[in-house]
């Protein structure tokens, strides 16, 4: 794995954590707004790990 890919995976994980924190702080009933973005980033991360 190259250093560039490692940094890319770290950035994706940071964004996932940030979105999960925002989701936790969201008003009741609005937390699901973040689910699609979190799912997409998890999928993107799985693809990156598969290429490692």
PDB file of C-alpha atoms in Angstrom:
ATOM      1  CA  UNK A   1       0.000   0.000   0.000  1.00  0.00           C
ATOM      2  CA  UNK A   2       1.329   3.382  -0.909  1.00  0.00           C
ATOM      3  CA  UNK A   3       1.489   6.252   1.509  1.00  0.00           C
ATOM      4  CA  UNK A   4      -0.960   8.178  -0.670  1.00  0.00           C
ATOM      5  CA  UNK A   5      -3.605   5.442  -0.371  1.00  0.00           C
ATOM      6  CA  UNK A   6      -3.084   5.270   3.373  1.00  0.00           C
ATOM      7  CA  UNK A   7      -3.698   9.009   3.687  1.00  0.00           C
ATOM      8  CA  UNK A   8      -6.757   8.718   1.448  1.00  0.00           C
ATOM      9  CA  UNK A   9      -8.216   5.973   3.659  1.00  0.00           C
ATOM     10  CA  UNK A  10      -7.475   8.029   6.774  1.00  0.00           C
ATOM     11  CA  UNK A  11      -9.297  11.029   5.297  1.00  0.00           C
ATOM     12  CA  UNK A  12     -12.326   8.907   4.408  1.00  0.00           C
ATOM     13  CA  UNK A  13     -12.428   7.486   7.944  1.00  0.00           C
ATOM     14  CA  UNK A  14     -12.196  10.998   9.421  1.00  0.00           C
ATOM     15  CA  UNK A  15     -15.158  12.107   7.306  1.00  0.00           C
ATOM     16  CA  UNK A  16     -17.181   9.072   8.381  1.00  0.00           C
ATOM     17  CA  UNK A  17     -16.472   9.791  12.052  1.00  0.00           C
ATOM     18  CA  UNK A  18     -17.360  13.461  11.568  1.00  0.00           C
ATOM     19  CA  UNK A  19     -20.665  12.575   9.915  1.00  0.00           C
ATOM     20  CA  UNK A  20     -21.487  10.083  12.666  1.00  0.00           C
ATOM     21  CA  UNK A  21     -20.856  12.782  15.275  1.00  0.00           C
ATOM     22  CA  UNK A  22     -23.090  15.219  13.420  1.00  0.00           C
ATOM     23  CA  UNK A  23     -25.758  12.531  13.148  1.00  0.00           C
ATOM     24  CA  UNK A  24     -25.573  11.926  16.903  1.00  0.00           C
ATOM     25  CA  UNK A  25     -26.030  15.653  17.585  1.00  0.00           C
ATOM     26  CA  UNK A  26     -28.829  16.077  15.029  1.00  0.00           C
ATOM     27  CA  UNK A  27     -32.354  16.969  15.989  1.00  0.00           C
ATOM     28  CA  UNK A  28     -34.695  14.003  16.458  1.00  0.00           C
ATOM     29  CA  UNK A  29     -35.958  12.779  13.105  1.00  0.00           C
ATOM     30  CA  UNK A  30     -33.133  14.316  11.080  1.00  0.00           C
ATOM     31  CA  UNK A  31     -30.361  11.847  11.887  1.00  0.00           C
ATOM     32  CA  UNK A  32     -31.206   9.708   8.876  1.00  0.00           C
ATOM     33  CA  UNK A  33     -30.120  12.564   6.599  1.00  0.00           C
ATOM     34  CA  UNK A  34     -26.534  11.475   7.206  1.00  0.00           C
ATOM     35  CA  UNK A  35     -27.061   7.755   6.525  1.00  0.00           C
ATOM     36  CA  UNK A  36     -26.682   7.941   2.755  1.00  0.00           C
ATOM     37  CA  UNK A  37     -23.398   9.856   2.970  1.00  0.00           C
ATOM     38  CA  UNK A  38     -22.052   7.501   5.635  1.00  0.00           C
ATOM     39  CA  UNK A  39     -23.016   4.470   3.545  1.00  0.00           C
ATOM     40  CA  UNK A  40     -21.324   5.938   0.477  1.00  0.00           C
ATOM     41  CA  UNK A  41     -18.101   6.666   2.359  1.00  0.00           C
ATOM     42  CA  UNK A  42     -18.086   3.176   3.907  1.00  0.00           C
ATOM     43  CA  UNK A  43     -18.510   1.708   0.416  1.00  0.00           C
ATOM     44  CA  UNK A  44     -15.695   3.902  -0.913  1.00  0.00           C
ATOM     45  CA  UNK A  45     -13.489   2.800   1.981  1.00  0.00           C
ATOM     46  CA  UNK A  46     -14.221  -0.874   1.271  1.00  0.00           C
ATOM     47  CA  UNK A  47     -13.209  -0.360  -2.334  1.00  0.00           C
ATOM     48  CA  UNK A  48      -9.950   1.271  -1.277  1.00  0.00           C
ATOM     49  CA  UNK A  49      -9.175  -1.530   1.173  1.00  0.00           C
ATOM     50  CA  UNK A  50      -9.888  -4.083  -1.540  1.00  0.00           C
ATOM     51  CA  UNK A  51      -7.265  -2.416  -3.724  1.00  0.00           C
ATOM     52  CA  UNK A  52      -4.623  -2.481  -0.997  1.00  0.00           C
TER      53      UNK A  52
END
